[in-house]
Amino acid sequence: MRRFKLANILLEADDYLKNDTGLLFHQSKNAKVFARDGVMYFTGTVDFCTYFNSVSVAKWRRYAGIVSIRLHLEMAGDPCRVNTVGYGTTSGSGPKAVEVASGGALFDAATDFKTHEIDIPMGDAVVSGFSLSTAGRVRVRNIYYYTLVEESQVRDVRLALCTTTFKKEEFIVPNIGRIRAGIVRSDEPVAQGFHLFVVDNGQTLDAEALSGDGVSVIPNVNAGGAGGFARGMMAAREHETDFTHVVLMDDDVRMSVESIKRLHSLLSLVSSEYSRAFVNGAMLQLERPSLLFEDVSYVRNLGGFAKVKPDLLVDGLDGIVQNETIDVEVENAYGAWWFSCIPMSYITEMGLPMPFFVRCDDVEYGLRCDPTYMTMNGICVWHARFEGRFNAAVACYQYIRNMLVVRALHIRQGELVFMLLYWRLFNIYIRTMDYAAAELWLDGLEDYLKGPDVLMKGDPFERMGAAIAKAEKFVPVEELDQDVMQRLEVNLNWLEGDYSGHTLRKLLVAIPHDRHWFPDFLLSNKPGMISPSVSENFVPWYKTAMRKQLVALTPDGKRGAIRTIDRERRRALLVRYRNLMATYRDTSAAVAERYRGKMREMTSAPFWKRYLGL
């Protein structure tokens, strides 16, 4: 039998977790805890049944058939009790965690570090963990969960981690350092056959200085996330190492190397049923590190996306257990590419990403491959929240163009409802006087109707650059017309309010209240305040209706744009909409067939090499 490590216990909080140690441990009221250089010194009780330091026993049973797990720890100091416990849920209990198994042992004092091992409760537990208690002072180090398996059960796993970056040195350079120190130079199994590919779309990194020692920095043309990840996939396929999996990771994330180690352990032990599964890491919010925003999502047949899980606070047992209880094996699933592990066999069989630049590349690839997804506590990254980062070039032009391509390739039903939603959002942009967003909404439809050549030819950045140039520009509020700002009633609480699920909000947004229908003398000269995005947050409609001007403010109130009613521009946009919809009705079936006919070529290595100028 082989001793196989499942996960290390994290004793020290990294820089982005300094104020959120609840992801690692909880301490009793009178406890004192200090950690340095891999050793924790403590008095009182320290509970490690947390997001990072519990063990997902139900997932290990499901994915790898593991039936026994043990805890290894090295301890010195006064007598210390180790209490082990398993948590699950009971019928009708909702997200509440319930203790379902327990155990423990009391270990004697020791001057020098002494090794102890103890069984972890399994049974019907969803997650299990342990706590340490002492009336004196204790030191602990090198704590981890492990299991015993036959040598034949361990798969040979070699990871290629690909991250695409565009002028995000403040994130990518520290991440290279963490990965090099914590993985490449480690003596753990993950280091064998591991390589980091950094695709530099901005060409601002010192490739020569940063490359070497398990890292390759690859200058690339600015072809967006899709182009960067395609380049990374090709580099991994052409490398001398025969990689088994490619891990795609955003550049603007904080990460723990332990997540990559746990990913490697999971892939090494998965059963044949899950040997071809994708693994998607969770996105936790950088601004609130204990808030789990998303791991796996799916595409609604009628349009749009939905998360499998609600937002979860994972600094407490209820969130930890609920996160591992919710099933992510759903239809039309996809995993966002902030941290997504794909078996190399899929890339060989199914090809590379679509040349979307940004938005929906991960969605399309998930639908194309139609894999099973796995997730697990502790496999994650931290990313800044998306609210307040509205960019019409992405949210309007890129979304509608690319989502229509996705539907042409993979979704046959719900076309009527999807186009009704398209019409509704177009009209909301117009009535909130974001004419630039409405124009980009139409540009996306028009370019889709031109067929696959729009995606396949020209400078990869050309159309994105044109969209960015058209989008509404947000500047510091000090640079806005101060006469308008002095007349504005600013209430940032409106922007922070969460009305998204309220029936009243949906009703008020649906009710037509288009200021363009009324003559100027009925409209107020007092400006109203609104969120940049019609899909994020909410300002009560009666605060913005019947105004000639609106000020779109970011949620922090620091940047904004002034919108002024323009009846001629609205009229021109409506005429263009009607003309485009007539073209769509006449040609949509033929256009969709053209995309399907070109998909294999657009996702092939020869195409991508030409497209990237290699």
Coordinates of C-alpha atoms in Angstrom, one line a residue:
M1 CA 0.0 0.0 0.0
R2 CA 1.2 3.5 -0.8
R3 CA 0.8 6.5 1.6
F4 CA -0.8 9.3 -0.5
K5 CA -1.1 12.9 0.8
L6 CA -4.5 14.5 0.1
A7 CA -4.0 18.0 1.4
N8 CA -1.7 20.0 3.6
I9 CA -3.1 22.0 6.5
L10 CA -2.4 25.7 6.1
L11 CA -1.1 27.2 9.3
E12 CA -0.2 30.7 8.1
A13 CA -2.4 33.3 6.4
D14 CA -1.1 34.7 3.1
D15 CA -1.1 38.4 2.5
Y16 CA -4.7 38.6 1.1
L17 CA -6.0 36.4 4.0
K18 CA -4.4 38.4 6.9
N19 CA -7.9 39.7 7.9
D20 CA -9.8 36.5 7.1
T21 CA -8.0 33.7 9.0
G22 CA -11.4 32.1 9.4
L23 CA -10.7 30.3 6.1
L24 CA -7.8 28.5 7.9
F25 CA -8.8 28.2 11.5
H26 CA -10.9 29.5 14.3
Q27 CA -9.6 30.0 17.8
S28 CA -11.4 30.0 21.2
K29 CA -12.0 33.3 23.0
N30 CA -8.9 33.0 25.3
A31 CA -6.6 31.3 22.8
K32 CA -3.4 32.8 21.6
V33 CA -2.1 31.8 18.1
F34 CA 1.0 32.7 16.3
A35 CA 2.5 31.1 13.1
R36 CA 5.8 31.5 11.4
D37 CA 8.0 29.5 9.1
G38 CA 5.6 26.6 8.9
V39 CA 5.2 26.3 12.7
M40 CA 2.1 27.3 14.7
Y41 CA 2.4 28.2 18.4
F42 CA -0.8 28.3 20.4
T43 CA -2.6 28.0 23.7
G44 CA -6.3 27.3 24.1
T45 CA -8.4 25.7 21.3
V46 CA -7.8 26.0 17.6
D47 CA -10.4 24.6 15.3
F48 CA -9.2 23.6 11.8
C49 CA -12.6 22.5 10.4
T50 CA -12.6 25.3 7.9
Y51 CA -12.8 25.9 4.1
F52 CA -9.1 25.2 3.6
N53 CA -8.3 22.9 6.4
S54 CA -11.3 20.5 6.6
V55 CA -11.3 17.5 4.3
S56 CA -14.2 17.0 1.8
V57 CA -14.8 13.3 2.7
A58 CA -18.0 13.1 0.6
K59 CA -16.2 14.3 -2.5
W60 CA -13.3 12.0 -2.0
R61 CA -15.7 9.1 -1.7
R62 CA -17.6 10.2 -4.8
Y63 CA -14.6 11.1 -7.0
A64 CA -12.0 8.5 -5.9
G65 CA -13.8 5.8 -3.9
I66 CA -11.7 6.6 -0.8
V67 CA -13.1 5.1 2.4
S68 CA -10.5 6.0 5.0
I69 CA -8.5 9.1 5.7
R70 CA -5.9 9.8 8.4
L71 CA -4.5 12.9 9.9
H72 CA -0.7 13.3 10.3
L73 CA 0.7 16.0 12.7
E74 CA 4.0 16.8 14.4
M75 CA 3.6 18.2 17.9
A76 CA 5.8 19.5 20.8
G77 CA 5.0 21.1 24.1
D78 CA 2.4 20.5 26.8
P79 CA -0.3 17.8 26.6
C80 CA -2.7 18.4 23.7
R81 CA -6.1 16.9 22.8
V82 CA -6.9 16.2 19.2
N83 CA -10.7 16.1 18.5
T84 CA -11.9 14.9 15.2
V85 CA -15.4 15.5 13.9
G86 CA -17.5 15.0 10.8
Y87 CA -20.3 17.3 9.6
G88 CA -23.2 16.6 7.3
T89 CA -26.8 17.7 6.9
T90 CA -30.1 16.1 7.9
S91 CA -33.3 16.0 5.9
G92 CA -35.0 19.4 6.0
S93 CA -32.1 21.1 7.8
G94 CA -31.3 23.3 4.8
P95 CA -27.7 24.6 4.8
K96 CA -27.2 23.9 8.5
A97 CA -24.2 21.8 9.4
V98 CA -24.9 18.9 11.7
E99 CA -22.3 16.8 13.6
V100 CA -22.5 13.2 12.4
A101 CA -19.3 11.6 13.7
S102 CA -16.5 12.3 16.1
G103 CA -13.4 10.9 17.7
G104 CA -10.1 12.0 19.3
A105 CA -7.1 11.3 21.4
L106 CA -5.0 13.0 24.1
F107 CA -1.3 13.2 23.4
D108 CA 1.3 13.6 26.2
A109 CA 3.8 16.4 26.5
A110 CA 7.0 16.2 24.4
T111 CA 10.0 18.4 24.5
D112 CA 10.8 17.8 20.8
F113 CA 8.5 17.4 17.9
K114 CA 6.8 14.0 17.9
T115 CA 4.7 12.5 15.1
H116 CA 1.1 11.5 15.8
E117 CA -1.5 10.0 13.5
I118 CA -5.2 9.6 14.0
D119 CA -8.3 8.4 11.9
I120 CA -10.6 11.1 10.5
P121 CA -14.3 10.3 10.8
M122 CA -16.0 9.4 7.5
G123 CA -19.4 7.7 7.8
D124 CA -22.1 10.0 6.4
A125 CA -20.0 13.1 6.8
V126 CA -19.8 15.7 4.0
V127 CA -16.7 17.4 5.5
S128 CA -14.5 16.3 8.4
G129 CA -11.8 18.1 10.4
F130 CA -10.2 18.4 13.7
S131 CA -9.4 20.8 16.5
L132 CA -6.4 21.1 18.9
S133 CA -6.8 22.0 22.6
T134 CA -4.3 22.6 25.3
A135 CA -4.2 24.2 28.7
G136 CA -0.5 24.9 28.2
R137 CA 1.6 25.8 25.2
V138 CA 2.0 23.7 22.1
R139 CA 3.8 23.8 18.8
V140 CA 2.6 22.0 15.7
R141 CA 3.9 21.6 12.1
N142 CA 3.7 19.5 9.0
I143 CA 0.0 18.6 9.4
Y144 CA -1.7 16.9 6.5
Y145 CA -4.5 14.4 5.5
Y146 CA -3.5 11.2 3.8
T147 CA -4.9 7.9 2.7
L148 CA -3.5 4.5 1.8
V149 CA -4.0 3.2 -1.7
E150 CA -2.6 0.5 -4.0
E151 CA 0.3 1.8 -6.2
S152 CA -1.8 0.8 -9.2
Q153 CA -4.5 3.3 -8.2
V154 CA -2.3 6.3 -8.5
R155 CA -2.5 8.0 -11.9
D156 CA 0.5 9.8 -13.5
V157 CA -0.5 13.5 -13.6
R158 CA 1.6 16.2 -15.2
L159 CA 0.1 19.7 -15.1
A160 CA 0.7 22.6 -17.5
L161 CA -0.6 25.8 -15.9
C162 CA -1.4 28.5 -18.5
T163 CA -2.1 32.1 -17.5
T164 CA -2.8 34.9 -19.9
T165 CA -1.8 38.4 -18.9
F166 CA -2.2 41.9 -20.2
K167 CA -0.3 44.5 -18.2
K168 CA -1.2 43.1 -14.8
E169 CA 2.4 42.9 -13.4
E170 CA 1.2 43.6 -9.9
F171 CA -0.6 40.2 -10.0
I172 CA 1.3 38.0 -12.4
V173 CA 4.8 38.6 -11.1
P174 CA 4.0 37.6 -7.5
N175 CA 2.1 34.6 -8.8
I176 CA 5.1 33.5 -10.8
G177 CA 7.2 33.8 -7.6
R178 CA 4.6 31.8 -5.5
I179 CA 4.4 29.0 -8.0
R180 CA 8.1 28.7 -8.6
A181 CA 8.8 28.6 -4.8
G182 CA 5.8 26.6 -3.7
I183 CA 5.5 24.0 -6.6
V184 CA 8.5 23.9 -9.0
R185 CA 11.1 23.9 -6.2
S186 CA 9.1 21.7 -3.8
D187 CA 9.7 18.0 -3.2
E188 CA 6.0 17.2 -3.6
P189 CA 4.6 15.0 -6.4
V190 CA 2.9 18.0 -8.1
A191 CA 6.4 19.3 -9.1
Q192 CA 7.1 16.3 -11.3
G193 CA 6.2 17.3 -14.8
F194 CA 4.8 20.7 -13.9
H195 CA 5.3 23.8 -16.0
L196 CA 4.0 27.3 -15.9
F197 CA 3.3 29.1 -19.2
V198 CA 2.7 32.8 -19.0
V199 CA 1.3 34.2 -22.2
D200 CA 2.0 37.9 -22.3
N201 CA -0.5 39.6 -24.5
G202 CA 0.7 43.0 -23.5
Q203 CA 4.4 42.1 -24.2
T204 CA 5.4 44.2 -21.1
L205 CA 7.1 41.4 -19.1
D206 CA 10.8 40.7 -19.1
A207 CA 10.4 37.3 -20.7
E208 CA 14.1 36.4 -20.4
A209 CA 14.4 37.4 -16.8
L210 CA 11.2 35.6 -15.7
S211 CA 11.6 32.4 -17.7
G212 CA 13.5 29.3 -16.6
D213 CA 13.2 27.0 -13.6
G214 CA 9.8 25.6 -14.7
V215 CA 8.4 28.9 -16.1
S216 CA 8.1 30.0 -19.8
V217 CA 7.0 33.6 -20.5
I218 CA 5.7 33.8 -24.1
P219 CA 5.2 37.2 -25.7
N220 CA 1.9 37.2 -27.8
V221 CA -0.2 39.5 -29.9
N222 CA -3.1 41.0 -28.1
A223 CA -5.8 38.4 -29.0
G224 CA -7.6 38.6 -25.7
G225 CA -8.2 35.8 -23.2
A226 CA -9.2 33.3 -25.9
G227 CA -6.0 34.0 -27.9
G228 CA -3.8 33.9 -24.9
F229 CA -5.2 30.6 -23.7
A230 CA -5.1 29.1 -27.2
R231 CA -1.4 30.0 -27.3
G232 CA -0.8 28.5 -23.9
M233 CA -2.6 25.3 -24.9
M234 CA -0.5 25.0 -28.1
A235 CA 2.7 25.6 -26.1
A236 CA 1.8 22.9 -23.7
R237 CA 1.1 20.4 -26.5
E238 CA 4.4 21.2 -28.2
H239 CA 6.5 21.1 -25.0
E240 CA 8.8 18.2 -24.4
T241 CA 6.7 17.1 -21.4
D242 CA 3.7 14.9 -22.2
F243 CA 1.2 16.9 -20.1
T244 CA -2.0 15.2 -19.0
H245 CA -3.9 18.3 -18.1
V246 CA -3.9 22.0 -18.8
V247 CA -4.9 24.4 -16.1
L248 CA -6.2 27.8 -17.3
M249 CA -5.9 30.7 -14.8
D250 CA -6.6 34.4 -15.0
D251 CA -3.8 36.8 -14.5
D252 CA -5.5 39.2 -12.0
V253 CA -6.1 36.7 -9.3
R254 CA -4.5 35.9 -5.9
M255 CA -3.9 32.2 -5.5
S256 CA -2.6 29.7 -3.0
V257 CA -0.2 27.0 -4.3
E258 CA -2.0 24.6 -2.0
S259 CA -5.0 24.7 -4.4
I260 CA -2.7 23.4 -7.2
K261 CA -1.3 20.7 -5.0
R262 CA -4.9 19.6 -4.0
L263 CA -5.9 19.6 -7.7
H264 CA -2.9 17.3 -8.4
S265 CA -3.9 15.0 -5.6
L266 CA -7.5 14.8 -6.8
L267 CA -6.5 14.0 -10.4
S268 CA -4.0 11.4 -9.2
L269 CA -6.7 9.3 -7.4
V270 CA -9.9 9.8 -9.4
S271 CA -11.8 6.8 -10.4
S272 CA -12.3 5.8 -14.0
E273 CA -15.8 7.4 -13.9
Y274 CA -14.2 10.9 -13.3
S275 CA -10.9 10.4 -15.1
R276 CA -12.0 12.7 -18.0
A277 CA -13.8 15.3 -15.8
F278 CA -12.9 19.0 -15.7
V279 CA -12.1 20.5 -12.4
N280 CA -13.2 24.1 -11.8
G281 CA -11.8 26.1 -9.0
A282 CA -14.1 28.5 -7.1
M283 CA -13.8 32.2 -7.4
L284 CA -13.8 33.9 -4.0
Q285 CA -14.0 37.7 -3.7
L286 CA -10.7 39.5 -3.2
E287 CA -12.5 42.3 -1.4
R288 CA -14.2 39.8 0.9
P289 CA -12.1 36.6 0.9
S290 CA -14.6 34.4 2.6
L291 CA -17.4 35.0 0.0
L292 CA -17.5 32.3 -2.6
F293 CA -19.0 33.8 -5.7
E294 CA -19.0 30.9 -8.3
D295 CA -17.4 27.7 -9.3
V296 CA -19.6 26.0 -12.0
S297 CA -22.4 27.7 -14.0
Y298 CA -24.7 26.7 -16.8
V299 CA -26.3 28.2 -19.9
R300 CA -30.1 28.6 -19.8
N301 CA -31.8 27.3 -22.9
L302 CA -33.8 30.5 -23.1
G303 CA -30.7 32.8 -22.8
G304 CA -28.2 34.0 -20.3
F305 CA -26.2 32.3 -17.7
A306 CA -26.9 31.1 -14.1
K307 CA -24.7 29.9 -11.3
V308 CA -25.2 26.5 -9.9
K309 CA -24.7 27.7 -6.3
P310 CA -25.8 30.9 -4.6
D311 CA -23.2 33.2 -3.0
L312 CA -21.8 31.3 0.0
L313 CA -19.9 32.6 3.0
V314 CA -17.3 29.8 3.6
D315 CA -15.8 31.1 6.9
G316 CA -18.4 29.0 8.8
L317 CA -19.5 25.4 8.8
D318 CA -22.9 26.0 7.2
G319 CA -21.3 27.5 4.0
I320 CA -18.5 24.9 3.9
V321 CA -21.0 22.0 4.1
Q322 CA -23.5 23.5 1.7
N323 CA -20.7 24.2 -0.8
E324 CA -19.8 20.5 -0.9
T325 CA -23.5 19.3 -0.8
I326 CA -24.8 21.2 -3.9
D327 CA -24.3 19.0 -7.0
V328 CA -22.5 20.7 -9.9
E329 CA -23.1 17.9 -12.4
V330 CA -25.8 19.7 -14.4
E331 CA -26.7 20.1 -18.1
N332 CA -25.2 22.9 -20.2
A333 CA -22.5 23.4 -17.6
Y334 CA -19.3 25.4 -18.1
G335 CA -16.6 26.6 -15.8
A336 CA -15.1 30.1 -16.0
W337 CA -11.4 30.2 -16.8
W338 CA -10.2 32.0 -13.7
F339 CA -9.1 28.5 -12.7
S340 CA -10.2 25.6 -14.8
C341 CA -8.4 22.2 -15.3
I342 CA -9.0 20.5 -18.7
P343 CA -7.6 17.0 -19.6
M344 CA -5.2 17.3 -22.5
S345 CA -7.2 14.6 -24.3
Y346 CA -10.1 17.1 -24.8
I347 CA -7.8 19.7 -26.4
T348 CA -6.5 17.0 -28.8
E349 CA -10.0 15.8 -29.7
M350 CA -12.1 18.9 -29.5
G351 CA -9.6 21.6 -30.4
L352 CA -8.7 25.1 -29.1
P353 CA -11.0 27.9 -28.0
M354 CA -13.1 29.9 -30.4
P355 CA -11.4 33.2 -31.5
F356 CA -13.8 35.3 -29.4
F357 CA -11.2 37.6 -28.0
V358 CA -13.1 37.8 -24.6
R359 CA -16.4 36.7 -23.3
C360 CA -18.1 33.3 -23.8
D361 CA -14.9 31.5 -24.8
D362 CA -15.1 29.4 -21.6
V363 CA -18.9 29.0 -22.1
E364 CA -18.5 27.7 -25.7
Y365 CA -15.7 25.3 -24.8
G366 CA -17.8 23.9 -21.9
L367 CA -20.8 23.3 -24.2
R368 CA -18.6 21.9 -26.9
C369 CA -16.8 19.4 -24.7
D370 CA -19.9 18.7 -22.5
P371 CA -17.7 17.2 -19.6
T372 CA -18.5 16.2 -16.1
Y373 CA -17.3 18.9 -13.6
M374 CA -15.6 18.3 -10.2
T375 CA -15.2 20.9 -7.5
M376 CA -13.8 20.8 -4.0
N377 CA -13.3 23.0 -1.0
G378 CA -9.8 24.6 -1.1
I379 CA -9.4 24.5 -4.9
C380 CA -9.9 28.2 -5.7
V381 CA -8.6 31.7 -6.5
W382 CA -9.5 35.2 -5.3
H383 CA -10.7 37.6 -7.9
A384 CA -11.9 41.2 -7.6
R385 CA -15.7 41.5 -7.7
F386 CA -17.3 42.2 -11.1
E387 CA -19.8 44.8 -9.9
G388 CA -18.9 48.3 -10.9
R389 CA -16.6 47.2 -13.7
F390 CA -19.1 47.6 -16.5
N391 CA -17.6 47.9 -19.9
A392 CA -20.1 48.1 -22.8
A393 CA -17.5 46.9 -25.3
V394 CA -17.4 43.6 -23.4
A395 CA -20.9 43.4 -21.9
C396 CA -22.7 44.5 -25.1
Y397 CA -20.7 44.0 -28.2
Q398 CA -18.7 41.0 -27.2
Y399 CA -21.5 39.3 -25.3
I400 CA -24.2 39.5 -28.0
R401 CA -21.9 38.6 -30.9
N402 CA -20.3 35.7 -29.1
M403 CA -23.4 34.4 -27.4
L404 CA -25.2 34.3 -30.8
V405 CA -22.3 32.2 -32.1
V406 CA -22.6 29.9 -29.1
R407 CA -26.3 29.5 -29.7
A408 CA -25.7 28.8 -33.4
L409 CA -23.1 26.1 -32.5
H410 CA -24.7 24.4 -29.5
I411 CA -28.2 25.6 -28.5
R412 CA -31.1 24.9 -30.9
Q413 CA -34.1 25.9 -28.7
G414 CA -35.3 29.1 -27.1
E415 CA -34.5 31.4 -30.0
L416 CA -37.7 33.5 -29.8
V417 CA -37.3 34.1 -26.1
F418 CA -33.6 35.0 -26.4
M419 CA -34.3 37.6 -29.1
L420 CA -37.1 39.0 -27.0
L421 CA -34.6 39.4 -24.2
Y422 CA -32.2 41.0 -26.7
W423 CA -35.0 43.5 -27.7
R424 CA -35.8 44.3 -24.0
L425 CA -32.1 45.0 -23.0
F426 CA -31.7 47.1 -26.2
N427 CA -34.7 49.2 -25.2
I428 CA -33.4 49.6 -21.6
Y429 CA -30.1 50.9 -22.8
I430 CA -32.0 53.5 -25.0
R431 CA -34.4 54.6 -22.3
T432 CA -31.5 55.1 -19.8
M433 CA -29.8 57.1 -22.6
D434 CA -26.7 54.9 -22.9
Y435 CA -26.8 55.3 -26.6
A436 CA -23.3 54.0 -26.9
A437 CA -24.2 50.7 -25.3
A438 CA -27.3 50.4 -27.5
E439 CA -25.1 51.0 -30.6
L440 CA -22.6 48.3 -29.4
W441 CA -25.6 45.9 -28.8
L442 CA -26.5 46.4 -32.5
D443 CA -22.9 46.2 -33.6
G444 CA -22.7 42.7 -32.0
L445 CA -25.7 41.5 -33.9
E446 CA -24.5 43.0 -37.2
D447 CA -21.1 41.4 -36.9
Y448 CA -22.6 38.1 -36.1
L449 CA -24.7 38.3 -39.2
K450 CA -21.6 38.9 -41.3
G451 CA -20.6 35.3 -40.5
P452 CA -17.4 33.6 -39.3
D453 CA -15.0 35.8 -41.3
V454 CA -15.5 38.5 -38.7
L455 CA -13.9 36.2 -36.2
M456 CA -11.3 34.7 -38.5
K457 CA -9.8 37.6 -40.4
G458 CA -8.0 40.9 -39.5
D459 CA -6.1 42.1 -36.5
P460 CA -7.4 40.1 -33.4
F461 CA -7.7 43.4 -31.4
E462 CA -9.3 45.5 -34.3
R463 CA -13.0 45.0 -33.5
M464 CA -12.5 45.1 -29.7
G465 CA -10.5 48.3 -30.1
A466 CA -13.3 49.8 -32.1
A467 CA -15.9 48.8 -29.5
I468 CA -13.8 50.3 -26.7
A469 CA -13.6 53.6 -28.6
K470 CA -17.4 53.7 -29.0
A471 CA -18.2 52.8 -25.3
E472 CA -19.2 55.4 -22.8
K473 CA -16.2 56.9 -21.1
F474 CA -16.0 57.2 -17.3
V475 CA -13.8 59.9 -15.9
P476 CA -13.1 61.2 -12.3
V477 CA -16.2 63.0 -11.1
E478 CA -14.0 66.2 -10.7
E479 CA -13.7 66.3 -14.5
L480 CA -17.5 66.2 -15.1
D481 CA -19.6 69.3 -15.7
Q482 CA -19.8 70.7 -12.2
D483 CA -23.0 72.6 -12.9
V484 CA -24.7 69.2 -13.5
M485 CA -23.0 67.6 -10.5
Q486 CA -24.1 70.4 -8.2
R487 CA -27.8 69.8 -9.2
L488 CA -27.4 66.0 -8.7
E489 CA -28.9 64.2 -5.7
V490 CA -26.2 61.6 -4.9
N491 CA -27.2 58.5 -2.9
L492 CA -24.7 55.7 -3.3
N493 CA -26.9 53.4 -1.2
W494 CA -29.0 53.0 -4.3
L495 CA -26.1 51.6 -6.2
E496 CA -25.1 49.2 -3.3
G497 CA -28.6 47.9 -2.8
D498 CA -29.4 44.4 -3.9
Y499 CA -32.7 44.4 -5.6
S500 CA -31.9 41.9 -8.3
G501 CA -34.3 39.2 -7.0
H502 CA -37.2 41.5 -6.0
T503 CA -40.4 41.1 -8.0
L504 CA -41.0 44.9 -7.6
R505 CA -37.7 45.7 -9.2
K506 CA -38.4 43.4 -12.2
L507 CA -41.8 45.0 -12.5
L508 CA -40.6 48.6 -12.4
V509 CA -37.8 47.9 -14.9
A510 CA -40.3 46.2 -17.2
I511 CA -42.8 49.1 -17.1
P512 CA -42.2 51.5 -20.1
H513 CA -41.1 54.8 -18.8
D514 CA -39.1 56.1 -21.8
R515 CA -38.4 59.9 -21.5
H516 CA -38.1 60.1 -25.2
W517 CA -41.9 59.8 -25.6
F518 CA -42.5 63.2 -23.9
P519 CA -41.8 66.7 -25.1
D520 CA -38.9 68.6 -23.5
F521 CA -41.1 71.0 -21.5
L522 CA -42.4 68.0 -19.5
L523 CA -38.9 66.8 -18.6
S524 CA -37.0 68.0 -15.6
N525 CA -33.7 69.8 -15.8
K526 CA -32.7 68.2 -12.5
P527 CA -30.3 65.3 -13.4
G528 CA -30.8 61.8 -12.0
M529 CA -28.3 59.2 -10.9
I530 CA -28.0 55.7 -12.3
S531 CA -25.7 52.7 -12.3
P532 CA -23.4 52.3 -15.3
S533 CA -24.9 48.8 -16.0
V534 CA -28.6 48.1 -16.4
S535 CA -28.0 44.5 -15.3
E536 CA -26.2 45.5 -12.1
N537 CA -27.7 47.1 -9.0
F538 CA -30.6 49.4 -9.3
V539 CA -31.7 53.0 -8.8
P540 CA -35.4 53.4 -8.2
W541 CA -37.0 54.3 -11.6
Y542 CA -38.9 57.3 -10.2
K543 CA -35.5 58.8 -9.4
T544 CA -34.4 58.8 -13.0
A545 CA -37.7 59.0 -15.1
M546 CA -38.6 62.3 -16.8
R547 CA -35.1 63.7 -16.6
K548 CA -33.2 65.2 -19.5
Q549 CA -29.9 64.2 -18.0
L550 CA -28.6 61.2 -16.1
V551 CA -25.2 60.8 -14.4
A552 CA -23.9 57.2 -14.4
L553 CA -21.7 56.7 -11.4
T554 CA -19.6 53.8 -10.4
P555 CA -20.6 52.2 -7.0
D556 CA -17.8 54.1 -5.2
G557 CA -19.0 57.4 -6.6
K558 CA -15.5 58.3 -7.9
R559 CA -16.0 58.0 -11.6
G560 CA -18.9 58.8 -13.9
A561 CA -20.4 59.9 -17.2
I562 CA -23.1 62.4 -18.0
R563 CA -25.9 61.3 -20.4
T564 CA -28.1 63.9 -22.2
I565 CA -31.3 63.1 -24.1
D566 CA -30.7 62.8 -27.9
R567 CA -33.9 62.1 -29.8
E568 CA -32.2 61.9 -33.2
R569 CA -29.7 59.3 -32.1
R570 CA -32.5 57.3 -30.5
R571 CA -34.5 57.4 -33.7
A572 CA -31.5 56.3 -35.8
L573 CA -30.8 53.4 -33.4
L574 CA -34.4 52.2 -33.6
V575 CA -34.4 52.3 -37.4
R576 CA -31.1 50.3 -37.4
Y577 CA -32.6 47.8 -35.0
R578 CA -35.6 47.2 -37.2
N579 CA -33.4 46.7 -40.3
L580 CA -31.0 44.3 -38.5
M581 CA -33.9 42.2 -37.2
A582 CA -35.4 42.0 -40.7
T583 CA -32.0 40.7 -41.9
Y584 CA -31.8 38.3 -38.9
R585 CA -35.2 36.8 -39.7
D586 CA -34.2 36.2 -43.3
T587 CA -30.7 34.9 -42.9
S588 CA -30.3 33.5 -39.3
A589 CA -30.6 29.8 -40.3
A590 CA -28.0 30.1 -43.1
V591 CA -25.6 32.2 -40.9
A592 CA -25.8 29.6 -38.1
E593 CA -24.9 26.9 -40.6
R594 CA -21.9 28.8 -41.8
Y595 CA -20.6 29.0 -38.2
R596 CA -21.1 25.3 -37.7
G597 CA -19.3 24.6 -41.0
K598 CA -16.3 26.6 -39.9
M599 CA -16.0 25.6 -36.2
R600 CA -13.4 22.9 -36.7
E601 CA -11.2 25.2 -38.7
M602 CA -11.6 28.1 -36.3
T603 CA -10.5 25.9 -33.3
S604 CA -7.6 24.2 -35.0
A605 CA -3.9 24.8 -34.3
P606 CA -3.1 25.8 -38.0
F607 CA -5.8 28.5 -37.9
W608 CA -4.6 29.8 -34.5
K609 CA -1.0 29.9 -35.7
R610 CA -1.9 32.0 -38.7
Y611 CA -4.2 34.2 -36.7
L612 CA -1.5 34.9 -34.1
G613 CA 1.2 35.4 -36.7
L614 CA 3.3 32.5 -35.6

